[in-house]
């Protein structure tokens, strides 16, 4: 089972910041938080990942709380093309390594 | 960088035939690749982890004799759906990881398989 919980859907106005929350209360100290998104009928796209410090790249920013039990993905200026399902993932430990298990994600609708 | 190519992008075939799907890492070497399946309006489901030069590790409930995985090189993994039936129709997606185990996965664009 996925180790994260996310709201099923969110709306955002075009040009505004989209803030997508994720809870991962059982995360251990050395596990990363990964964010991917999936636009309809395509493979998932990697967005960003982090351990404890906030991270920023050309796509988004990732804010991780100090206790690491939750995080927020920020798309600073959402566009219509950002409409997608966003997945927050903490990997599951397994014999021989880690597995990336996808939950239901958050369906983000960016509206004009 | 970190491009994963999947081929074919879609395939339609008759029930009972076998279908091979290729997953290639174009600009990096991938010791580990992953295969997922996604049904309409559902999330991705991990099918198996493919390690170069060794047998794949299948998730519980995935038939290893039905879904044959071969990872013969550091840039190629294949998934063969044997004796495919309509219930095998799905969106199959592969991914590969660059570098150490904490690095993210990069996904192919998926293969839409339809069995008639």
CSV table of C-alpha atoms in Angstrom, one decimal:
chain,number,residue,atom,x,y,z
A,1,UNK,CA,0.0,0.0,0.0
A,2,UNK,CA,1.0,3.6,-0.6
A,3,UNK,CA,2.5,5.4,2.4
A,4,UNK,CA,1.0,8.7,1.5
A,5,UNK,CA,-2.4,10.4,1.6
A,6,UNK,CA,-3.5,13.1,-0.8
A,7,UNK,CA,-6.8,14.9,-1.5
A,8,UNK,CA,-8.5,13.3,-4.5
A,9,UNK,CA,-8.9,16.5,-6.5
A,10,UNK,CA,-8.1,20.2,-6.5
A,11,UNK,CA,-8.8,23.2,-8.7
A,12,UNK,CA,-6.5,26.1,-9.5
A,13,UNK,CA,-6.9,29.2,-11.6
A,14,UNK,CA,-4.5,29.6,-14.5
A,15,UNK,CA,-1.6,31.8,-13.5
A,16,UNK,CA,-2.0,31.3,-9.8
A,17,UNK,CA,0.1,29.0,-7.6
A,18,UNK,CA,-1.1,25.5,-7.1
A,19,UNK,CA,-0.3,24.0,-3.7
A,20,UNK,CA,-0.7,20.3,-3.5
A,21,UNK,CA,-0.5,18.8,0.0
A,22,UNK,CA,0.6,15.3,1.0
A,23,UNK,CA,0.7,13.5,4.3
A,24,UNK,CA,3.3,10.9,5.0
A,25,UNK,CA,3.2,10.5,8.8
A,26,UNK,CA,5.0,7.2,8.9
A,27,UNK,CA,8.0,8.3,6.9
A,28,UNK,CA,11.3,7.2,8.4
A,29,UNK,CA,14.4,9.4,8.7
A,30,UNK,CA,16.2,8.3,5.5
A,31,UNK,CA,13.3,8.1,3.1
A,32,UNK,CA,12.8,10.6,0.4
A,33,UNK,CA,9.6,12.2,-0.8
A,34,UNK,CA,9.1,12.0,-4.6
A,35,UNK,CA,6.5,13.8,-6.7
A,36,UNK,CA,5.4,12.6,-10.2
A,37,UNK,CA,2.5,13.7,-12.4
A,38,UNK,CA,0.6,11.9,-15.1
A,39,UNK,CA,-1.1,13.7,-17.9
A,40,UNK,CA,-3.9,11.7,-19.5
A,41,UNK,CA,-2.7,8.7,-21.5
A,42,UNK,CA,1.0,9.3,-20.9
A,43,UNK,CA,3.6,7.8,-18.7
A,44,UNK,CA,4.3,9.6,-15.4
A,45,UNK,CA,6.7,12.5,-15.4
A,46,UNK,CA,9.2,13.0,-12.6
A,47,UNK,CA,8.8,16.5,-11.0
A,48,UNK,CA,11.0,16.8,-7.9
A,49,UNK,CA,12.2,14.9,-4.8
A,50,UNK,CA,13.6,15.8,-1.4
A,51,UNK,CA,14.7,14.5,2.0
A,52,UNK,CA,14.4,17.2,4.6
A,53,UNK,CA,15.3,20.5,3.0
A,54,UNK,CA,13.1,22.5,0.7
A,55,UNK,CA,13.9,21.9,-3.0
A,56,UNK,CA,13.2,23.9,-6.1
A,57,UNK,CA,13.8,23.2,-9.8
A,58,UNK,CA,12.5,24.6,-13.0
A,59,UNK,CA,9.2,22.8,-12.6
A,60,UNK,CA,8.2,23.2,-9.0
A,61,UNK,CA,9.1,23.7,-5.4
A,62,UNK,CA,8.9,21.1,-2.6
A,63,UNK,CA,8.3,22.2,0.9
A,64,UNK,CA,8.8,19.5,3.6
A,65,UNK,CA,7.7,20.2,7.2
A,66,UNK,CA,10.3,20.0,9.9
A,67,UNK,CA,8.9,16.8,11.3
A,68,UNK,CA,8.8,15.4,7.7
A,69,UNK,CA,5.3,14.1,8.2
A,70,UNK,CA,3.9,16.2,5.4
A,71,UNK,CA,5.0,18.1,2.3
A,72,UNK,CA,3.6,20.5,-0.3
A,73,UNK,CA,4.3,20.6,-4.0
A,74,UNK,CA,4.1,24.2,-5.3
A,75,UNK,CA,3.6,25.0,-9.0
A,76,UNK,CA,4.2,28.7,-8.9
A,77,UNK,CA,2.3,29.8,-12.0
A,78,UNK,CA,-0.1,27.0,-13.0
A,79,UNK,CA,-0.9,26.7,-16.7
A,80,UNK,CA,-3.7,24.7,-18.4
A,81,UNK,CA,-1.0,22.1,-19.4
A,82,UNK,CA,-0.4,21.4,-15.7
A,83,UNK,CA,-3.8,19.7,-15.5
A,84,UNK,CA,-2.8,16.2,-14.5
A,85,UNK,CA,-2.8,13.6,-11.7
A,86,UNK,CA,-0.1,14.4,-9.2
A,87,UNK,CA,1.4,11.6,-7.1
A,88,UNK,CA,3.3,12.0,-3.9
A,89,UNK,CA,5.3,8.9,-3.1
A,90,UNK,CA,7.4,7.6,-0.3
A,91,UNK,CA,8.9,4.3,-1.3
A,92,UNK,CA,8.1,1.0,0.4
A,93,UNK,CA,11.0,-1.1,1.6
A,94,UNK,CA,11.2,-4.6,0.3
A,95,UNK,CA,13.6,-7.4,0.2
A,96,UNK,CA,16.5,-6.3,-2.0
A,97,UNK,CA,15.5,-2.6,-2.2
A,98,UNK,CA,12.6,-0.2,-2.4
A,99,UNK,CA,9.4,-0.2,-4.5
A,100,UNK,CA,7.6,2.9,-5.8
A,101,UNK,CA,3.9,2.3,-5.1
A,102,UNK,CA,1.4,4.7,-6.6
A,103,UNK,CA,-1.6,5.8,-4.6
A,104,UNK,CA,-4.6,7.5,-6.1
A,105,UNK,CA,-2.9,10.9,-6.3
A,106,UNK,CA,-4.5,14.3,-6.6
A,107,UNK,CA,-6.3,15.3,-9.8
A,108,UNK,CA,-5.4,18.9,-10.4
A,109,UNK,CA,-7.7,20.9,-12.7
A,110,UNK,CA,-6.2,24.2,-13.9
A,111,UNK,CA,-9.0,26.5,-15.1
A,112,UNK,CA,-8.8,29.5,-17.4
B,1,UNK,CA,18.7,13.6,-20.2
B,2,UNK,CA,17.2,10.5,-18.6
B,3,UNK,CA,15.0,9.5,-21.5
B,4,UNK,CA,13.1,6.2,-21.4
B,5,UNK,CA,11.7,4.9,-24.7
B,6,UNK,CA,8.9,2.3,-24.9
B,7,UNK,CA,7.9,0.5,-28.1
B,8,UNK,CA,5.4,-0.1,-29.4
B,9,UNK,CA,3.2,2.8,-28.2
B,10,UNK,CA,0.0,0.8,-29.0
B,11,UNK,CA,-0.8,-2.7,-30.2
B,12,UNK,CA,-3.9,-4.6,-31.1
B,13,UNK,CA,-3.8,-8.3,-31.5
B,14,UNK,CA,-5.9,-11.4,-31.4
B,15,UNK,CA,-6.6,-13.4,-28.3
B,16,UNK,CA,-4.0,-16.2,-27.8
B,17,UNK,CA,-1.0,-14.4,-29.3
B,18,UNK,CA,2.0,-13.2,-27.5
B,19,UNK,CA,3.1,-9.6,-27.4
B,20,UNK,CA,6.5,-8.2,-26.6
B,21,UNK,CA,7.0,-4.7,-25.3
B,22,UNK,CA,10.5,-3.1,-25.2
B,23,UNK,CA,11.7,-0.5,-22.7
B,24,UNK,CA,15.0,1.3,-23.5
B,25,UNK,CA,17.0,3.8,-21.5
B,26,UNK,CA,18.4,6.0,-24.3
B,27,UNK,CA,21.0,8.1,-22.6
B,28,UNK,CA,21.9,6.2,-19.4
B,29,UNK,CA,22.5,2.8,-18.1
B,30,UNK,CA,19.8,1.3,-15.9
B,31,UNK,CA,20.6,-1.6,-13.7
B,32,UNK,CA,17.0,-1.6,-12.5
B,33,UNK,CA,13.8,-1.2,-14.5
B,34,UNK,CA,10.2,-1.4,-13.4
B,35,UNK,CA,7.0,-2.6,-15.1
B,36,UNK,CA,3.6,-1.2,-14.2
B,37,UNK,CA,0.1,-1.8,-15.5
B,38,UNK,CA,-2.7,0.7,-15.4
B,39,UNK,CA,-6.4,0.1,-16.0
B,40,UNK,CA,-8.7,2.9,-17.0
B,41,UNK,CA,-9.4,5.5,-14.2
B,42,UNK,CA,-7.0,3.6,-11.9
B,43,UNK,CA,-3.6,4.3,-10.6
B,44,UNK,CA,-0.4,2.5,-11.7
B,45,UNK,CA,0.1,-1.0,-10.3
B,46,UNK,CA,3.7,-2.3,-10.0
B,47,UNK,CA,4.0,-5.6,-11.7
B,48,UNK,CA,7.7,-6.4,-11.4
B,49,UNK,CA,11.2,-5.2,-10.8
B,50,UNK,CA,13.7,-6.1,-13.5
B,51,UNK,CA,17.4,-6.3,-12.7
B,52,UNK,CA,20.0,-6.6,-15.4
B,53,UNK,CA,21.4,-10.0,-15.6
B,54,UNK,CA,19.1,-11.6,-13.1
B,55,UNK,CA,15.5,-12.8,-12.7
B,56,UNK,CA,12.8,-10.3,-12.3
B,57,UNK,CA,11.0,-9.9,-8.9
B,58,UNK,CA,7.3,-10.1,-9.4
B,59,UNK,CA,4.6,-8.5,-7.2
B,60,UNK,CA,2.1,-10.7,-5.4
B,61,UNK,CA,-0.6,-11.8,-7.8
B,62,UNK,CA,1.3,-11.2,-11.0
B,63,UNK,CA,1.9,-14.4,-12.9
B,64,UNK,CA,5.5,-14.8,-13.9
B,65,UNK,CA,4.7,-17.3,-16.6
B,66,UNK,CA,2.2,-15.0,-18.1
B,67,UNK,CA,4.3,-11.8,-18.0
B,68,UNK,CA,7.9,-12.7,-19.0
B,69,UNK,CA,10.5,-10.1,-18.2
B,70,UNK,CA,14.0,-10.1,-19.7
B,71,UNK,CA,16.6,-7.5,-18.8
B,72,UNK,CA,19.5,-8.7,-20.9
B,73,UNK,CA,21.4,-5.4,-21.0
B,74,UNK,CA,21.8,-2.2,-19.1
B,75,UNK,CA,19.7,-0.3,-21.6
B,76,UNK,CA,16.9,-2.8,-22.5
B,77,UNK,CA,14.2,-4.6,-20.6
B,78,UNK,CA,11.4,-6.5,-22.4
B,79,UNK,CA,7.9,-7.6,-21.2
B,80,UNK,CA,6.2,-10.4,-23.1
B,81,UNK,CA,2.6,-11.0,-22.5
B,82,UNK,CA,2.1,-14.6,-23.3
B,83,UNK,CA,-1.1,-16.1,-24.7
B,84,UNK,CA,-2.8,-12.7,-24.2
B,85,UNK,CA,-6.5,-12.6,-23.6
B,86,UNK,CA,-8.9,-9.6,-23.5
B,87,UNK,CA,-8.5,-9.2,-19.7
B,88,UNK,CA,-4.8,-8.5,-20.4
B,89,UNK,CA,-5.8,-5.3,-22.3
B,90,UNK,CA,-4.3,-2.4,-20.4
B,91,UNK,CA,-1.8,0.4,-20.4
B,92,UNK,CA,1.7,-1.0,-19.7
B,93,UNK,CA,4.4,1.4,-18.5
B,94,UNK,CA,8.1,0.9,-17.8
B,95,UNK,CA,10.5,3.0,-15.8
B,96,UNK,CA,14.2,3.1,-15.1
B,97,UNK,CA,16.3,4.6,-12.4
B,98,UNK,CA,19.4,6.6,-13.0
B,99,UNK,CA,22.2,6.3,-10.5
B,100,UNK,CA,21.9,5.3,-6.8
B,101,UNK,CA,18.8,3.9,-5.2
B,102,UNK,CA,17.6,7.3,-4.0
B,103,UNK,CA,17.4,8.7,-7.4
B,104,UNK,CA,13.9,9.1,-9.0
B,105,UNK,CA,12.5,6.9,-11.7
B,106,UNK,CA,12.0,8.0,-15.2
B,107,UNK,CA,9.1,6.6,-17.1
B,108,UNK,CA,8.4,5.7,-20.7
B,109,UNK,CA,5.3,6.9,-22.5
B,110,UNK,CA,3.5,3.6,-22.1
B,111,UNK,CA,2.1,0.9,-24.4
B,112,UNK,CA,-1.6,0.6,-24.9
B,113,UNK,CA,-2.4,-3.1,-25.4
B,114,UNK,CA,-5.8,-4.2,-26.8
B,115,UNK,CA,-6.6,-7.9,-27.1
B,116,UNK,CA,-9.5,-8.7,-29.3
